[in-house]
Tab-separated table of C-alpha atoms and ligand atoms in Angstrom:
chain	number	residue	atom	x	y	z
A	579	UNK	CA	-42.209	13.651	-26.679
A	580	UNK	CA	-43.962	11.194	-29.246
A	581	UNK	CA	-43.401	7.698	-27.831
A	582	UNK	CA	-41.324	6.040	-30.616
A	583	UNK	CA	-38.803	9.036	-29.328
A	584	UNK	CA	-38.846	8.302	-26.431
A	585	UNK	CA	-38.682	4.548	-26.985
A	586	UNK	CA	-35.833	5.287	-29.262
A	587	UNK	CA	-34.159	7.406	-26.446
A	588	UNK	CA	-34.705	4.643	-23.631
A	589	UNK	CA	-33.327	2.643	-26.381
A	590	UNK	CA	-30.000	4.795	-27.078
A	591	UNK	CA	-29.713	5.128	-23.105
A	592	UNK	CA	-29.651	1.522	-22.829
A	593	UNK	CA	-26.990	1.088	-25.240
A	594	UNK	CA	-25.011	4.024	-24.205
A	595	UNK	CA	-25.243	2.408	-20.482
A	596	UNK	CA	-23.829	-0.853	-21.931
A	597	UNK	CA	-21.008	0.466	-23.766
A	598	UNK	CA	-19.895	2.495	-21.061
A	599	UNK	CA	-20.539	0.129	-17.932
A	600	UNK	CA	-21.061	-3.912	-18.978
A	601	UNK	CA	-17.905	-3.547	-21.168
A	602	UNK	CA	-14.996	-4.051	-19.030
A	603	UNK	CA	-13.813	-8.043	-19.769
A	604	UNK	CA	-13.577	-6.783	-23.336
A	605	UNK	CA	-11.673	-3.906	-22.717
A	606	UNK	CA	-9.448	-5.617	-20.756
A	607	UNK	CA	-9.048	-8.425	-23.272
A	608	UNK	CA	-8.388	-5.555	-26.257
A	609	UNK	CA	-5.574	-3.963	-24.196
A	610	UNK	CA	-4.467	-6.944	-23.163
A	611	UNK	CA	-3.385	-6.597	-19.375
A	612	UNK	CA	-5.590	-5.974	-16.375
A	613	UNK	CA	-5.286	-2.572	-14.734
A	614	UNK	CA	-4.790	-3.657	-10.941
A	615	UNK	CA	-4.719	-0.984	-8.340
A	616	UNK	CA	-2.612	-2.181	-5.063
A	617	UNK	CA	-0.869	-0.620	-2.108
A	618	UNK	CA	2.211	1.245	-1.980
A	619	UNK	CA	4.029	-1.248	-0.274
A	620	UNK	CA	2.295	-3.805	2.137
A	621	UNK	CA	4.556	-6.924	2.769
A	622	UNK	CA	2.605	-9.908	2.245
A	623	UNK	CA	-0.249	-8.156	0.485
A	624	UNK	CA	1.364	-5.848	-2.193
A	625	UNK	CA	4.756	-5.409	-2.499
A	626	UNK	CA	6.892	-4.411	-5.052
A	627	UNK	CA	10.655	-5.994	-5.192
A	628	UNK	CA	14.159	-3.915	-6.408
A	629	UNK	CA	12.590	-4.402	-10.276
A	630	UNK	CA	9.108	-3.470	-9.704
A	631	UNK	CA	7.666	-7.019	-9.287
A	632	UNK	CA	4.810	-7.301	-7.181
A	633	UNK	CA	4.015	-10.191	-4.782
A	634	UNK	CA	1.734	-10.595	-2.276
A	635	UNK	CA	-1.870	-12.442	-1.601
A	636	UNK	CA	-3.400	-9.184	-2.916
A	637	UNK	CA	-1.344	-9.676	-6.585
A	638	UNK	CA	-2.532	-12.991	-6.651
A	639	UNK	CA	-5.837	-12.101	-7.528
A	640	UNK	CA	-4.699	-9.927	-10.098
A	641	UNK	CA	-2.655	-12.461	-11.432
A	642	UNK	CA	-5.411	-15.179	-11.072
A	643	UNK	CA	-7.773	-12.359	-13.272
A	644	UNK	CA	-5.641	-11.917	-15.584
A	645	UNK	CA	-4.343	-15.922	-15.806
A	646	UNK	CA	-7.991	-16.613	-15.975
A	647	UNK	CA	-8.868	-14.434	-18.507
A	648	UNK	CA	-5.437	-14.163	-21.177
A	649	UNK	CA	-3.962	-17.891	-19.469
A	650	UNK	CA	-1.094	-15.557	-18.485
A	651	UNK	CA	-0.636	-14.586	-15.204
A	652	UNK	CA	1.847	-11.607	-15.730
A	653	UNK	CA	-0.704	-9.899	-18.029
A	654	UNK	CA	-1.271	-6.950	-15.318
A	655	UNK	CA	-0.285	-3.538	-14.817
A	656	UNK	CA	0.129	-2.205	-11.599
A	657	UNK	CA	-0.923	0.997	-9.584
A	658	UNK	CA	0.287	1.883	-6.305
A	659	UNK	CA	-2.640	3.961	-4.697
A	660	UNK	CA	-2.386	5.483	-1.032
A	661	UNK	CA	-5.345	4.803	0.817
A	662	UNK	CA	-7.182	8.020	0.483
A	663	UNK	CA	-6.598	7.732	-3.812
A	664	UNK	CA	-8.352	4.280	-4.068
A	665	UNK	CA	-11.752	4.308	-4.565
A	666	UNK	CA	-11.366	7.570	-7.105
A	667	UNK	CA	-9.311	5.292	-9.051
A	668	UNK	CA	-11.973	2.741	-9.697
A	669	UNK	CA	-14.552	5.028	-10.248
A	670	UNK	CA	-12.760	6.988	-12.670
A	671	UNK	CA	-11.716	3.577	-14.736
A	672	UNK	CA	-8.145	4.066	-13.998
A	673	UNK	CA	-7.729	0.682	-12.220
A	674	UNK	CA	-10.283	-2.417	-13.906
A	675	UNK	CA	-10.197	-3.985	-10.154
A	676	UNK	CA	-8.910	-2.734	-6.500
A	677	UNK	CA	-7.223	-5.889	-4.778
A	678	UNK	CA	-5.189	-3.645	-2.047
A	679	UNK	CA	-6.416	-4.777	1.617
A	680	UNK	CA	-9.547	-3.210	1.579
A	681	UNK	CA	-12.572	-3.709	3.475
A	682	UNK	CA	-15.859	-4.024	2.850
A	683	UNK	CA	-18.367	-1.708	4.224
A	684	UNK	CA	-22.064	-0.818	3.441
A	685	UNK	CA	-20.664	3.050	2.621
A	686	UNK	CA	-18.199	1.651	0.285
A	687	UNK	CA	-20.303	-1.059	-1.073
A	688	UNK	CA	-23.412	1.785	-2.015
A	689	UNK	CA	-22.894	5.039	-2.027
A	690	UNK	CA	-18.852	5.211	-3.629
A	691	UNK	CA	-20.251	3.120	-6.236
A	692	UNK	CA	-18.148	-0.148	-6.018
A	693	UNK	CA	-19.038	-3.756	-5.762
A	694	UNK	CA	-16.796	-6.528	-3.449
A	695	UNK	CA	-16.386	-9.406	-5.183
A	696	UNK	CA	-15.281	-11.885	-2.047
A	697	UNK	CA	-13.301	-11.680	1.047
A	698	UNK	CA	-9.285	-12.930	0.529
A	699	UNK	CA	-8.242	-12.340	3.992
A	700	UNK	CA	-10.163	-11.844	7.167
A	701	UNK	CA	-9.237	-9.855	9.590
A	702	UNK	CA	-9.497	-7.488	12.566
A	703	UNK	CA	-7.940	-4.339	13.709
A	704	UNK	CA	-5.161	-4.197	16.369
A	705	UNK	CA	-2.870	-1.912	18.287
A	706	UNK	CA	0.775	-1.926	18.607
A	707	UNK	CA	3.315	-0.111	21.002
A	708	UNK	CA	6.682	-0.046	22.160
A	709	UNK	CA	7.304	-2.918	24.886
A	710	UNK	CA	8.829	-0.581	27.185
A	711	UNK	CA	5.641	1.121	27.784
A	712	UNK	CA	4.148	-1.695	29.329
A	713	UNK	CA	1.286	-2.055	28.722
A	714	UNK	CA	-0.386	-5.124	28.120
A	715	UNK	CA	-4.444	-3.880	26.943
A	716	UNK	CA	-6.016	-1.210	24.909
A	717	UNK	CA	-8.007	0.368	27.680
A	718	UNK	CA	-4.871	1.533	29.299
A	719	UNK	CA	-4.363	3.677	26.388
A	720	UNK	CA	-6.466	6.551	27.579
A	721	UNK	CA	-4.931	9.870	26.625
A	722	UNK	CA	-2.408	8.491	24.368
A	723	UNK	CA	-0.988	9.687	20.865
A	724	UNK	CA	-2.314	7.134	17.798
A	725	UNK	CA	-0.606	6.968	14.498
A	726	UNK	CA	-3.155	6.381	11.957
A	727	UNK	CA	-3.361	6.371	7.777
A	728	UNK	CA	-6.265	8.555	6.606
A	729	UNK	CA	-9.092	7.510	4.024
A	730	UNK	CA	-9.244	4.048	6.322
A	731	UNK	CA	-12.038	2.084	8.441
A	732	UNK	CA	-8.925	2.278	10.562
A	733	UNK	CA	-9.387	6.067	11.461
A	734	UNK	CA	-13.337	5.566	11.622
A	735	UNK	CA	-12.898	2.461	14.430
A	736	UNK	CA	-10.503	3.826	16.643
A	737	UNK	CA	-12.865	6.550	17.281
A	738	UNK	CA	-15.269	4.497	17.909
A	739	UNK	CA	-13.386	2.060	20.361
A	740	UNK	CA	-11.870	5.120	22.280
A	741	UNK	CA	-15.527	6.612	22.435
A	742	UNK	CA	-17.306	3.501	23.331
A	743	UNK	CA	-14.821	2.956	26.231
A	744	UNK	CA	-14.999	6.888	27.509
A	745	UNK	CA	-11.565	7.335	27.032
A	746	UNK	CA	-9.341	9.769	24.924
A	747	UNK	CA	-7.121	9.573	22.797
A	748	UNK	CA	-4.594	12.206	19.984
A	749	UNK	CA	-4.566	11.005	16.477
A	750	UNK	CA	-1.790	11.583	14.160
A	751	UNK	CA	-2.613	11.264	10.826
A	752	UNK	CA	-0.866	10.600	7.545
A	753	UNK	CA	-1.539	9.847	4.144
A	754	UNK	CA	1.268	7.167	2.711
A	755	UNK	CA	1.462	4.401	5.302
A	756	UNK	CA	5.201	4.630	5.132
A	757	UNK	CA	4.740	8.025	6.782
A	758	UNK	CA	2.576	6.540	9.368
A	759	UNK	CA	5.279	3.792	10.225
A	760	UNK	CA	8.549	5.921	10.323
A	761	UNK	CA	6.251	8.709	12.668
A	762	UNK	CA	5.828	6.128	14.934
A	763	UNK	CA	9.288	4.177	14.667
A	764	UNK	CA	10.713	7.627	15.481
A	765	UNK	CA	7.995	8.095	18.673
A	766	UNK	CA	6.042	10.687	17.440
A	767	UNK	CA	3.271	8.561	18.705
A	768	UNK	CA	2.435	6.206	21.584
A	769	UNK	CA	0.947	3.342	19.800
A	770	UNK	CA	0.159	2.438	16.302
A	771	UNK	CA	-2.771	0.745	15.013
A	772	UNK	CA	-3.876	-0.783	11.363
A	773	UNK	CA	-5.118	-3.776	10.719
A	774	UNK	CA	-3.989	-7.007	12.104
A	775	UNK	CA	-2.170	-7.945	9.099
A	776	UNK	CA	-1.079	-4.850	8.373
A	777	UNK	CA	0.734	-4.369	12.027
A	778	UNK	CA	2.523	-7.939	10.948
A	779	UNK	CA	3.477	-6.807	7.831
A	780	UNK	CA	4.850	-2.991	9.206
A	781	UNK	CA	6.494	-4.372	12.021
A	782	UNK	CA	8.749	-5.733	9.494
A	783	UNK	CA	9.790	-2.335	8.671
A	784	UNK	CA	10.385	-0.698	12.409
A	785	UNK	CA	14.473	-0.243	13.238
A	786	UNK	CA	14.040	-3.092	15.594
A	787	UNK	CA	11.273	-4.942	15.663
A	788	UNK	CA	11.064	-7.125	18.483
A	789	UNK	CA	10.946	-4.024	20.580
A	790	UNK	CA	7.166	-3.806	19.978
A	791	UNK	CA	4.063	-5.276	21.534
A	792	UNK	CA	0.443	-5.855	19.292
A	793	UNK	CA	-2.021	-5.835	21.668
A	794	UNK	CA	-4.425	-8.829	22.490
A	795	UNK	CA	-7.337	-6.654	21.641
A	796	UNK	CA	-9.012	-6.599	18.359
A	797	UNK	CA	-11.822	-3.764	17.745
A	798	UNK	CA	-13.125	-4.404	14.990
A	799	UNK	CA	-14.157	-6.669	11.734
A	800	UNK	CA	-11.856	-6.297	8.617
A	801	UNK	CA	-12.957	-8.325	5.366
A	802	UNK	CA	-10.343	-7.531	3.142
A	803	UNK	CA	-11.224	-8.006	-0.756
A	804	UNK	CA	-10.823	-7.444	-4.188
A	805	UNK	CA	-13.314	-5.067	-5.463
A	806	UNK	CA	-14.695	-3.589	-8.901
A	807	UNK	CA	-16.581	-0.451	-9.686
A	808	UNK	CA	-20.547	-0.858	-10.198
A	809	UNK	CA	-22.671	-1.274	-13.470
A	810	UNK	CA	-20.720	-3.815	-14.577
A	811	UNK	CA	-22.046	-7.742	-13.294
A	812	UNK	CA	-19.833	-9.856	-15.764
A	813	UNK	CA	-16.419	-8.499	-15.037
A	814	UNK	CA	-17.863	-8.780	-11.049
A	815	UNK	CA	-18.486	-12.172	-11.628
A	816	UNK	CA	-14.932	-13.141	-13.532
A	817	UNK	CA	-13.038	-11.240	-10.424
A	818	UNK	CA	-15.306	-13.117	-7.760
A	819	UNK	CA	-15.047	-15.946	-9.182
A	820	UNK	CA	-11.401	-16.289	-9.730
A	821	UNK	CA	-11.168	-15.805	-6.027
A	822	UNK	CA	-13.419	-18.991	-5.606
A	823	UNK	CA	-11.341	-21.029	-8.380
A	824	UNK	CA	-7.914	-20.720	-5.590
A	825	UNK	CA	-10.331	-21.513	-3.221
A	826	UNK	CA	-12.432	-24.368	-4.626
A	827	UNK	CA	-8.907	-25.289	-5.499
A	828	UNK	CA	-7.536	-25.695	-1.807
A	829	UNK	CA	-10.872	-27.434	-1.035
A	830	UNK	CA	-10.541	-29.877	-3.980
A	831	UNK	CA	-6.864	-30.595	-3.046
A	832	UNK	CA	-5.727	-29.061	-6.801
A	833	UNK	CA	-2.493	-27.139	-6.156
A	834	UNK	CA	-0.019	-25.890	-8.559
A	835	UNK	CA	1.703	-28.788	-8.664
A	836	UNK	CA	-0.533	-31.897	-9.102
A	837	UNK	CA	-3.135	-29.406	-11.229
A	838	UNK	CA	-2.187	-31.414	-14.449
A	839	UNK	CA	-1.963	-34.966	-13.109
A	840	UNK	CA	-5.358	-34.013	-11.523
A	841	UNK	CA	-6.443	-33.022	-14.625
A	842	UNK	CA	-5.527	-35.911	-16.682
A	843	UNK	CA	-6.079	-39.170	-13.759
A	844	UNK	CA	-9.082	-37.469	-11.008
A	845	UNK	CA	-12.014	-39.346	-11.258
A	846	UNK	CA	-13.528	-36.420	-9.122
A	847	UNK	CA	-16.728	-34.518	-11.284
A	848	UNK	CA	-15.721	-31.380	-9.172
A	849	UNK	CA	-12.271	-31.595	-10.485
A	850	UNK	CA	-12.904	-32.014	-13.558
A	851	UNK	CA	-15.342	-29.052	-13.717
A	852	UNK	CA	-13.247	-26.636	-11.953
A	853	UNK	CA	-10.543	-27.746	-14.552
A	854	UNK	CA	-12.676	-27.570	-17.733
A	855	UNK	CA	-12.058	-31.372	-18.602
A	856	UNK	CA	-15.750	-31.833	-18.218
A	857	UNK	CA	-18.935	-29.338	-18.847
A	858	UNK	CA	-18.019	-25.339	-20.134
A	859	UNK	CA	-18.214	-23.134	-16.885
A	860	UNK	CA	-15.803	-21.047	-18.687
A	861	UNK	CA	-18.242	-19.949	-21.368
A	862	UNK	CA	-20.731	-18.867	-18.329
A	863	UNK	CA	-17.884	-16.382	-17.608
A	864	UNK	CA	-16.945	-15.496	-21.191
A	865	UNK	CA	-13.356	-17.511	-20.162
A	866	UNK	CA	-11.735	-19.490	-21.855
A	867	UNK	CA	-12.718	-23.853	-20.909
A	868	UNK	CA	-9.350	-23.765	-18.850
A	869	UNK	CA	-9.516	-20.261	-16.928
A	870	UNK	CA	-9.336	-22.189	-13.419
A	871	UNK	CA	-6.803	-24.740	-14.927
A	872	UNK	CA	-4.545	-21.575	-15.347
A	873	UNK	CA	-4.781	-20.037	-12.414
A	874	UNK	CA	-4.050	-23.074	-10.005
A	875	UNK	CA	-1.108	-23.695	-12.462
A	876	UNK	CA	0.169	-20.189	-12.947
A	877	UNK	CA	-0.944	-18.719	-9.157
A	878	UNK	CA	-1.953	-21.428	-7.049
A	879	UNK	CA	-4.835	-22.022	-4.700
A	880	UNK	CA	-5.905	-19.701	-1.704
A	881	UNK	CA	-3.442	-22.189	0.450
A	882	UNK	CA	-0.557	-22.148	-1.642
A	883	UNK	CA	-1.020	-18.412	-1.821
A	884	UNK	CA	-1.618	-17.631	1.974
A	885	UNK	CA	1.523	-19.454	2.624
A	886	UNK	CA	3.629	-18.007	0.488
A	887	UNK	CA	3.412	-14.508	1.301
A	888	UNK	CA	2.155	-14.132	4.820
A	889	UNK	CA	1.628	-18.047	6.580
A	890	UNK	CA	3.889	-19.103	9.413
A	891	UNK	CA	7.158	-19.299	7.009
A	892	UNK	CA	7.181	-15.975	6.099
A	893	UNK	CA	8.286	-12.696	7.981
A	894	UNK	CA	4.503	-11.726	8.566
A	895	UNK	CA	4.051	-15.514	10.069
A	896	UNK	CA	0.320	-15.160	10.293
A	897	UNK	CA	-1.987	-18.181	11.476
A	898	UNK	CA	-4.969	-19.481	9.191
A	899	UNK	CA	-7.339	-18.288	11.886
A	900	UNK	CA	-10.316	-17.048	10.211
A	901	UNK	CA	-9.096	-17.533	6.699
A	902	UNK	CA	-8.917	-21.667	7.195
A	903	UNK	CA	-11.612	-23.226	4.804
A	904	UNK	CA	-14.710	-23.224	6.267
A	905	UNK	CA	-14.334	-27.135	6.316
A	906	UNK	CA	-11.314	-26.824	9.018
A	907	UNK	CA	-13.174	-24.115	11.109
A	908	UNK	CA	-12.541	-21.024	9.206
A	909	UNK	CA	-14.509	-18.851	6.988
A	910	UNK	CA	-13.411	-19.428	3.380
A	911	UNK	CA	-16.225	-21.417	1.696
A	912	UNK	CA	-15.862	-20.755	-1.939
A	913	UNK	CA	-19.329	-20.645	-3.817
A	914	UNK	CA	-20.224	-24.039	-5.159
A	915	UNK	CA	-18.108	-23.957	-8.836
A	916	UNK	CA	-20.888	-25.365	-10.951
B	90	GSH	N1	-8.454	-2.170	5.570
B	90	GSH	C1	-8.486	-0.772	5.883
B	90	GSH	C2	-7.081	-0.160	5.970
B	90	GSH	C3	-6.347	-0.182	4.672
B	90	GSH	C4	-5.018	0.582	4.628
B	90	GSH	O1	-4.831	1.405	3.718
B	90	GSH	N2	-4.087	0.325	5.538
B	90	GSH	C5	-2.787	0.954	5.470
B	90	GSH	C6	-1.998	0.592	6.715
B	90	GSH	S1	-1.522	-1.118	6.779
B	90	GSH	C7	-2.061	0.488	4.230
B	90	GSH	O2	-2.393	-0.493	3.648
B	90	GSH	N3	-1.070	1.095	3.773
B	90	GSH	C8	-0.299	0.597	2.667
B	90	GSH	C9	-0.147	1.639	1.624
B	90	GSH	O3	-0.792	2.705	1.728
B	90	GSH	O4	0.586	1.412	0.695
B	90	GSH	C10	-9.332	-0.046	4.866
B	90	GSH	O5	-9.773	-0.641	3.878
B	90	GSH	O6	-9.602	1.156	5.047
């Protein structure tokens, strides 16, 4: 091939590449709503009410995309995806961001093609079982029945734990995690295990609750995140970095409530950044100057969030734990916002 063909063919490739992958903040913006894939029902984390309204830590980032983005936080559609349907949706350009409790692995991260953009909720996977069993640690569940989802680092580390410890164990798997709960609400299995989180959030649903037991044991590392499909760095960056604005936010004391007295009295540089009064790190982002403004106001921070749908008031009453700021002794240290 003569080289100006070739040239002009690199040159077409490039372009193609760029209208198909480093496009997706304007497509979003031209249809006007974020495509948001969540669960099909995760209290706490993605959970649709009576009329279809989603709530949950997990919507919040969808809301704080699309708040950040159109200064309206109901600008998002929602897709309920199973575990196993997930990642096709991304890659296929279905869904313009996964937020449904998802963790991030190397496998996922490379070779499906997808890029985390931060961690919203740390966490670990347990075990629960009925209380009349009695048993009080995992490693007395050799030879029993598991109830598991499929498509899940769930399935993948309970072989693993029940390997590593030489003893066996019968899964029973299932695709909708609805499945997976009334199977082992009816005792088709011995013992049920998810997530952390996810056994709060279940338990919820079990014909009597208080009948069950989560074990003390947790097997295994669960950083939960939104995440985005590769080839495509700036809508990476607006998703991660809408996750840092609630978090900066908690860390700079801005919550939905003060937000606009902060804005207008806080003498505080940081403040004023994060809430576009001073400098343009909105235009870094191809946002709007008060992206972060609107999502504190319209969403929250990370701590308003976390307690509303799954802190110690709630049904899931989960701790801070891990997910405290990094400043009280947890992990969540938003990038610097500047
Ligand atoms: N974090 C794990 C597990 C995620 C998962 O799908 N867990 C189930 C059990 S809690 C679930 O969310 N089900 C809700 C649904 O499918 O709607 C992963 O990323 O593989």
């Amino acid at each position: 091939m003569h080289i100006s063909k070739v040239l002009l063919a690199a040159g077409a490739a490039t372009l193609l590449s760029t209208a198909a992958f480093a496009g997706t903040l304007d497509d979003v913006r031209a249809k006007g709503f974020v495509q948001c894939g969540v669960s099909q029902g995760l209290p706490g984390f993605s959970n649709p009410d009576e009329q279809g309204n989603w709530t949950g830590i997990d919507v919040d980032v969808c809301r704080a995309v699309a708040a950040a983005i159109f200064g309206d936080s109901e600008a998002v559609k929602y897709s309920p995806l199973s575990a196993k349907e997930r990642f096709t949706a991304l890659q296929s350009g279905e869904i313009d961001v996964l937020s449904r409790n998802t963790t991030w692995t190397l496998v996922r991260d490379t070779s499906l093609g997808l890029n985390f953009a931060g961690v919203n909720y740390y966490d670990g996977q347990g075990f629960m079982v009925r209380k009349d069993l009695g048993i009080t640690n995992a490693l007395e569940l050799d030879g029993a029945s598991v109830c598991v989802n499929i498509g899940t680092t769930t399935e993948l580390n309970l072989s693993d734990y029940f390997r590593a410890n030489s003893i066996s164990f019968e899964p029973v798997v299932f695709e909708k995690a609805d499945e997976v709960v009334a199977a082992y609400d009816s005792g088709r299995c011995d013992v049920y295990t998810t997530d952390q989180s996810g056994l709060a959030a279940q338990r919820i649903k079990l014909s009597d609750p208080d009948a069950h037991v989560i074990l003390p044991e947790i097997i295994s590392k669960e950083p939960l995140g939104p995440v985005v499909s590769h080839g495509d760095d700036a809508w990476l960056d607006v998703v991660k970095w809408s996750l840092y604005a609630m978090i900066e936010a908690e860390e700079l004391g801005v919550t939905s409530g003060n937000v606009d007295q902060m804005r207008d009295t806080s003498p505080n540089p940081g403040v004023k950044r994060l809430l576009g009064t001073e400098g343009d790190l909105g235009k870094n982002l191809g946002l709007p100057g008060d992206w972060a403004y609107n999502i504190v106001k319209q969403v929250g921070n990370y701590g308003e969030s976390y307690e509303r749908y799954v802190g110690l008031n709630t049904s899931l009453k989960l701790e801070r734990g891990l997910n405290a700021l990094w400043k009280d002794g947890g992990l969540q240290y938003p990038m610097p916002v500047r």
